[in-house]
Tab-separated table of N, CA and C in Angstrom:
chain	number	residue	atom	x	y	z
A	1	VAL	N	91.980	116.519	109.220
A	1	VAL	CA	93.236	116.889	108.636
A	1	VAL	C	93.126	116.945	107.087
A	2	ALA	N	93.503	118.010	106.529
A	2	ALA	CA	93.450	118.234	105.065
A	2	ALA	C	94.613	117.450	104.459
A	3	GLY	N	94.380	116.826	103.402
A	3	GLY	CA	95.424	115.970	102.697
A	3	GLY	C	94.861	114.746	102.085
A	4	THR	N	95.749	114.047	101.495
A	4	THR	CA	95.307	112.715	100.899
A	4	THR	C	96.103	111.612	101.354
A	5	PHE	N	95.530	110.333	101.339
A	5	PHE	CA	96.297	109.233	101.851
A	5	PHE	C	95.532	108.008	101.154
A	6	GLY	N	96.270	107.098	100.572
A	6	GLY	CA	95.663	106.004	99.873
A	6	GLY	C	96.666	104.844	99.679
A	7	ILE	N	96.096	103.652	99.415
A	7	ILE	CA	96.917	102.456	99.185
A	7	ILE	C	96.387	101.826	97.948
A	8	SER	N	97.339	101.466	97.074
A	8	SER	CA	96.924	100.626	95.838
A	8	SER	C	97.996	99.712	95.498
A	9	PRO	N	97.683	98.558	94.929
A	9	PRO	CA	96.246	98.018	94.789
A	9	PRO	C	95.689	97.647	96.178
A	10	ASN	N	94.406	97.642	96.268
A	10	ASN	CA	93.789	97.190	97.455
A	10	ASN	C	92.444	96.685	97.140
A	11	PRO	N	92.206	95.300	97.223
A	11	PRO	CA	93.173	94.356	97.902
A	11	PRO	C	94.462	94.024	97.131
A	12	THR	N	95.427	93.485	97.856
A	12	THR	CA	96.618	93.172	97.239
A	12	THR	C	97.017	91.655	97.581
A	13	ASN	N	97.835	91.074	96.804
A	13	ASN	CA	98.386	89.798	97.098
A	13	ASN	C	99.905	89.790	97.006
A	14	GLY	N	100.513	90.992	97.122
A	14	GLY	CA	101.878	91.176	96.999
A	14	GLY	C	102.248	92.530	97.542
A	15	ASN	N	103.000	93.302	96.765
A	15	ASN	CA	103.337	94.667	97.198
A	15	ASN	C	102.202	95.626	97.003
A	16	ALA	N	102.195	96.684	97.847
A	16	ALA	CA	101.270	97.711	97.670
A	16	ALA	C	101.987	99.040	97.798
A	17	THR	N	101.378	100.145	97.361
A	17	THR	CA	101.993	101.383	97.415
A	17	THR	C	101.208	102.333	98.190
A	18	LEU	N	101.790	102.990	99.173
A	18	LEU	CA	101.090	103.962	100.007
A	18	LEU	C	101.433	105.301	99.489
A	19	ARG	N	100.446	106.132	99.145
A	19	ARG	CA	100.744	107.498	98.698
A	19	ARG	C	100.142	108.439	99.684
A	20	TYR	N	100.832	109.505	100.077
A	20	TYR	CA	100.232	110.428	100.929
A	20	TYR	C	100.737	111.853	100.646
A	21	ASP	N	99.926	112.794	101.037
A	21	ASP	CA	100.206	114.179	100.852
A	21	ASP	C	99.513	114.872	102.121
A	22	LEU	N	100.275	115.096	103.086
A	22	LEU	CA	99.770	115.721	104.340
A	22	LEU	C	100.528	116.983	104.626
A	23	PRO	N	100.102	118.063	103.953
A	23	PRO	CA	100.902	119.398	104.109
A	23	PRO	C	101.054	119.775	105.524
A	24	GLY	N	102.200	120.298	105.832
A	24	GLY	CA	102.438	120.842	107.179
A	24	GLY	C	103.109	119.834	108.125
A	25	TYR	N	103.205	118.571	107.774
A	25	TYR	CA	103.694	117.485	108.537
A	25	TYR	C	105.024	116.953	107.975
A	26	GLU	N	106.023	117.069	108.615
A	26	GLU	CA	107.439	116.528	108.106
A	26	GLU	C	107.755	115.215	108.733
A	27	GLN	N	107.608	114.997	109.971
A	27	GLN	CA	108.073	113.798	110.653
A	27	GLN	C	106.862	112.954	110.990
A	28	LEU	N	106.652	111.848	110.299
A	28	LEU	CA	105.557	111.026	110.303
A	28	LEU	C	105.853	109.572	110.669
A	29	THR	N	104.929	108.860	111.375
A	29	THR	CA	105.110	107.495	111.635
A	29	THR	C	103.947	106.619	111.059
A	30	LEU	N	104.270	105.632	110.364
A	30	LEU	CA	103.368	104.688	109.724
A	30	LEU	C	103.297	103.494	110.598
A	31	THR	N	102.068	103.050	110.918
A	31	THR	CA	101.875	101.786	111.634
A	31	THR	C	100.881	100.957	110.851
A	32	VAL	N	101.102	99.646	110.833
A	32	VAL	CA	100.164	98.730	110.175
A	32	VAL	C	99.862	97.620	111.254
A	33	SER	N	98.590	97.415	111.593
A	33	SER	CA	98.148	96.432	112.558
A	33	SER	C	97.139	95.577	111.985
A	34	ASP	N	97.151	94.274	112.513
A	34	ASP	CA	96.076	93.409	112.149
A	34	ASP	C	94.919	93.612	112.979
A	35	LEU	N	93.847	92.944	112.735
A	35	LEU	CA	92.550	93.246	113.516
A	35	LEU	C	92.588	92.915	114.945
A	36	ALA	N	93.513	92.109	115.343
A	36	ALA	CA	93.783	91.678	116.712
A	36	ALA	C	94.548	92.782	117.426
A	37	GLY	N	95.002	93.771	116.783
A	37	GLY	CA	95.767	94.852	117.292
A	37	GLY	C	97.277	94.606	117.315
A	38	ARG	N	97.810	93.589	116.777
A	38	ARG	CA	99.202	93.302	116.719
A	38	ARG	C	99.832	94.158	115.622
A	39	THR	N	100.803	94.859	115.955
A	39	THR	CA	101.622	95.683	114.958
A	39	THR	C	102.453	94.832	114.163
A	40	VAL	N	102.310	94.967	112.740
A	40	VAL	CA	103.179	94.190	111.847
A	40	VAL	C	104.166	95.020	111.240
A	41	LEU	N	104.046	96.327	111.229
A	41	LEU	CA	104.944	97.295	110.695
A	41	LEU	C	104.940	98.573	111.290
A	42	THR	N	106.098	99.096	111.596
A	42	THR	CA	106.219	100.485	112.039
A	42	THR	C	107.318	101.120	111.270
A	43	LYS	N	107.082	102.322	110.711
A	43	LYS	CA	108.176	102.882	109.835
A	43	LYS	C	108.171	104.414	109.952
A	44	GLU	N	109.227	104.966	110.091
A	44	GLU	CA	109.352	106.493	110.163
A	44	GLU	C	109.385	106.973	108.722
A	45	LEU	N	108.523	108.037	108.504
A	45	LEU	CA	108.446	108.672	107.235
A	45	LEU	C	108.903	110.175	107.270
A	46	SER	N	109.540	110.622	106.235
A	46	SER	CA	109.842	112.025	106.285
A	46	SER	C	109.242	112.756	105.062
A	47	GLY	N	108.893	113.959	105.120
A	47	GLY	CA	108.320	114.752	104.027
A	47	GLY	C	106.835	114.670	104.108
A	48	SER	N	106.172	115.719	103.703
A	48	SER	CA	104.617	115.761	103.775
A	48	SER	C	104.045	115.040	102.609
A	49	ALA	N	104.807	114.774	101.526
A	49	ALA	CA	104.156	114.014	100.429
A	49	ALA	C	105.145	112.968	99.849
A	50	GLN	N	104.662	111.789	99.794
A	50	GLN	CA	105.603	110.696	99.313
A	50	GLN	C	104.778	109.527	98.870
A	51	SER	N	105.557	108.629	98.280
A	51	SER	CA	105.055	107.301	97.821
A	51	SER	C	105.978	106.204	98.489
A	52	VAL	N	105.352	105.285	99.202
A	52	VAL	CA	106.159	104.250	99.960
A	52	VAL	C	105.641	102.945	99.602
A	53	SER	N	106.619	102.015	99.249
A	53	SER	CA	106.339	100.699	98.908
A	53	SER	C	106.153	99.777	100.224
A	54	LEU	N	105.067	98.974	100.266
A	54	LEU	CA	104.845	98.101	101.322
A	54	LEU	C	104.941	96.703	100.823
A	55	GLU	N	105.843	95.887	101.471
A	55	GLU	CA	105.926	94.497	101.106
A	55	GLU	C	105.008	93.772	102.042
A	56	THR	N	103.829	93.269	101.525
A	56	THR	CA	102.804	92.692	102.239
A	56	THR	C	102.934	91.245	102.217
A	57	ASN	N	103.955	90.734	102.846
A	57	ASN	CA	104.167	89.281	103.019
A	57	ASN	C	103.529	88.751	104.333
A	58	TRP	N	102.347	89.310	104.721
A	58	TRP	CA	101.745	88.997	105.897
A	58	TRP	C	100.663	87.953	105.509
A	59	GLN	N	100.093	87.426	106.595
A	59	GLN	CA	98.983	86.389	106.491
A	59	GLN	C	97.745	87.084	105.746
A	60	PRO	N	96.970	86.417	104.997
A	60	PRO	CA	95.767	87.038	104.349
A	60	PRO	C	94.876	87.583	105.474
A	61	GLY	N	94.286	88.662	105.208
A	61	GLY	CA	93.388	89.268	106.200
A	61	GLY	C	93.290	90.812	106.001
A	62	ILE	N	92.671	91.487	106.895
A	62	ILE	CA	92.472	92.902	106.894
A	62	ILE	C	93.460	93.566	107.905
A	63	TYR	N	94.022	94.639	107.465
A	63	TYR	CA	95.077	95.331	108.175
A	63	TYR	C	94.598	96.853	108.298
A	64	ILE	N	94.967	97.462	109.334
A	64	ILE	CA	94.662	98.938	109.502
A	64	ILE	C	95.988	99.672	109.407
A	65	VAL	N	95.993	100.606	108.469
A	65	VAL	CA	97.241	101.381	108.238
A	65	VAL	C	96.889	102.772	108.741
A	66	GLN	N	97.857	103.288	109.614
A	66	GLN	CA	97.605	104.607	110.245
A	66	GLN	C	98.877	105.433	110.111
A	67	ILE	N	98.706	106.757	109.909
A	67	ILE	CA	99.787	107.735	109.990
A	67	ILE	C	99.601	108.650	111.106
A	68	PHE	N	100.680	108.911	111.933
A	68	PHE	CA	100.706	109.764	113.055
A	68	PHE	C	101.819	110.798	112.812
A	69	SER	N	101.644	111.980	113.445
A	69	SER	CA	102.611	112.960	113.651
A	69	SER	C	102.808	113.221	115.060
A	70	GLY	N	103.953	112.688	115.637
A	70	GLY	CA	103.952	112.676	117.199
A	70	GLY	C	102.807	111.871	117.693
A	71	ASP	N	102.056	112.394	118.634
A	71	ASP	CA	100.835	111.672	119.160
A	71	ASP	C	99.530	112.077	118.464
A	72	ARG	N	99.640	112.807	117.332
A	72	ARG	CA	98.546	113.263	116.531
A	72	ARG	C	98.176	112.358	115.451
A	73	PHE	N	96.956	111.775	115.554
A	73	PHE	CA	96.433	110.866	114.479
A	73	PHE	C	96.111	111.655	113.218
A	74	LEU	N	96.573	111.203	112.055
A	74	LEU	CA	96.343	112.032	110.795
A	74	LEU	C	95.491	111.195	109.781
A	75	ALA	N	95.709	109.909	109.599
A	75	ALA	CA	95.081	109.273	108.548
A	75	ALA	C	94.923	107.720	108.830
A	76	LEU	N	93.860	107.204	108.263
A	76	LEU	CA	93.579	105.714	108.489
A	76	LEU	C	93.113	105.125	107.166
A	77	GLU	N	93.539	103.923	106.879
A	77	GLU	CA	93.087	103.182	105.678
A	77	GLU	C	93.034	101.754	106.003
A	78	LYS	N	92.140	100.949	105.436
A	78	LYS	CA	92.031	99.541	105.555
A	78	LYS	C	92.759	98.964	104.336
A	79	LEU	N	93.596	97.945	104.631
A	79	LEU	CA	94.357	97.172	103.567
A	79	LEU	C	93.916	95.742	103.659
A	80	VAL	N	93.493	95.151	102.537
A	80	VAL	CA	93.172	93.723	102.462
A	80	VAL	C	94.233	92.985	101.712
A	81	VAL	N	94.799	91.944	102.407
A	81	VAL	CA	95.838	91.147	101.859
A	81	VAL	C	95.192	89.817	101.531
A	82	LYS	N	95.317	89.381	100.254
A	82	LYS	CA	94.703	88.112	99.823
A	82	LYS	C	95.724	86.972	99.950
């Protein structure tokens, strides 16, 4: 999928910002899961380009951040919470 997707700061010990630009996709779903597969956040996103604040008040560890459009996987990023 053409586009950009990133999280900063990464690693984080507080809030992080997710920035994405995925042209052609308007209805998106963000999911964040820990390495055991437990979902810690699901959020509906609108618009193909945005900046979203993530409050990372989760346990320290590694989390997988994914964006989907319907059942189509678009982007993946690792987030480290200290």
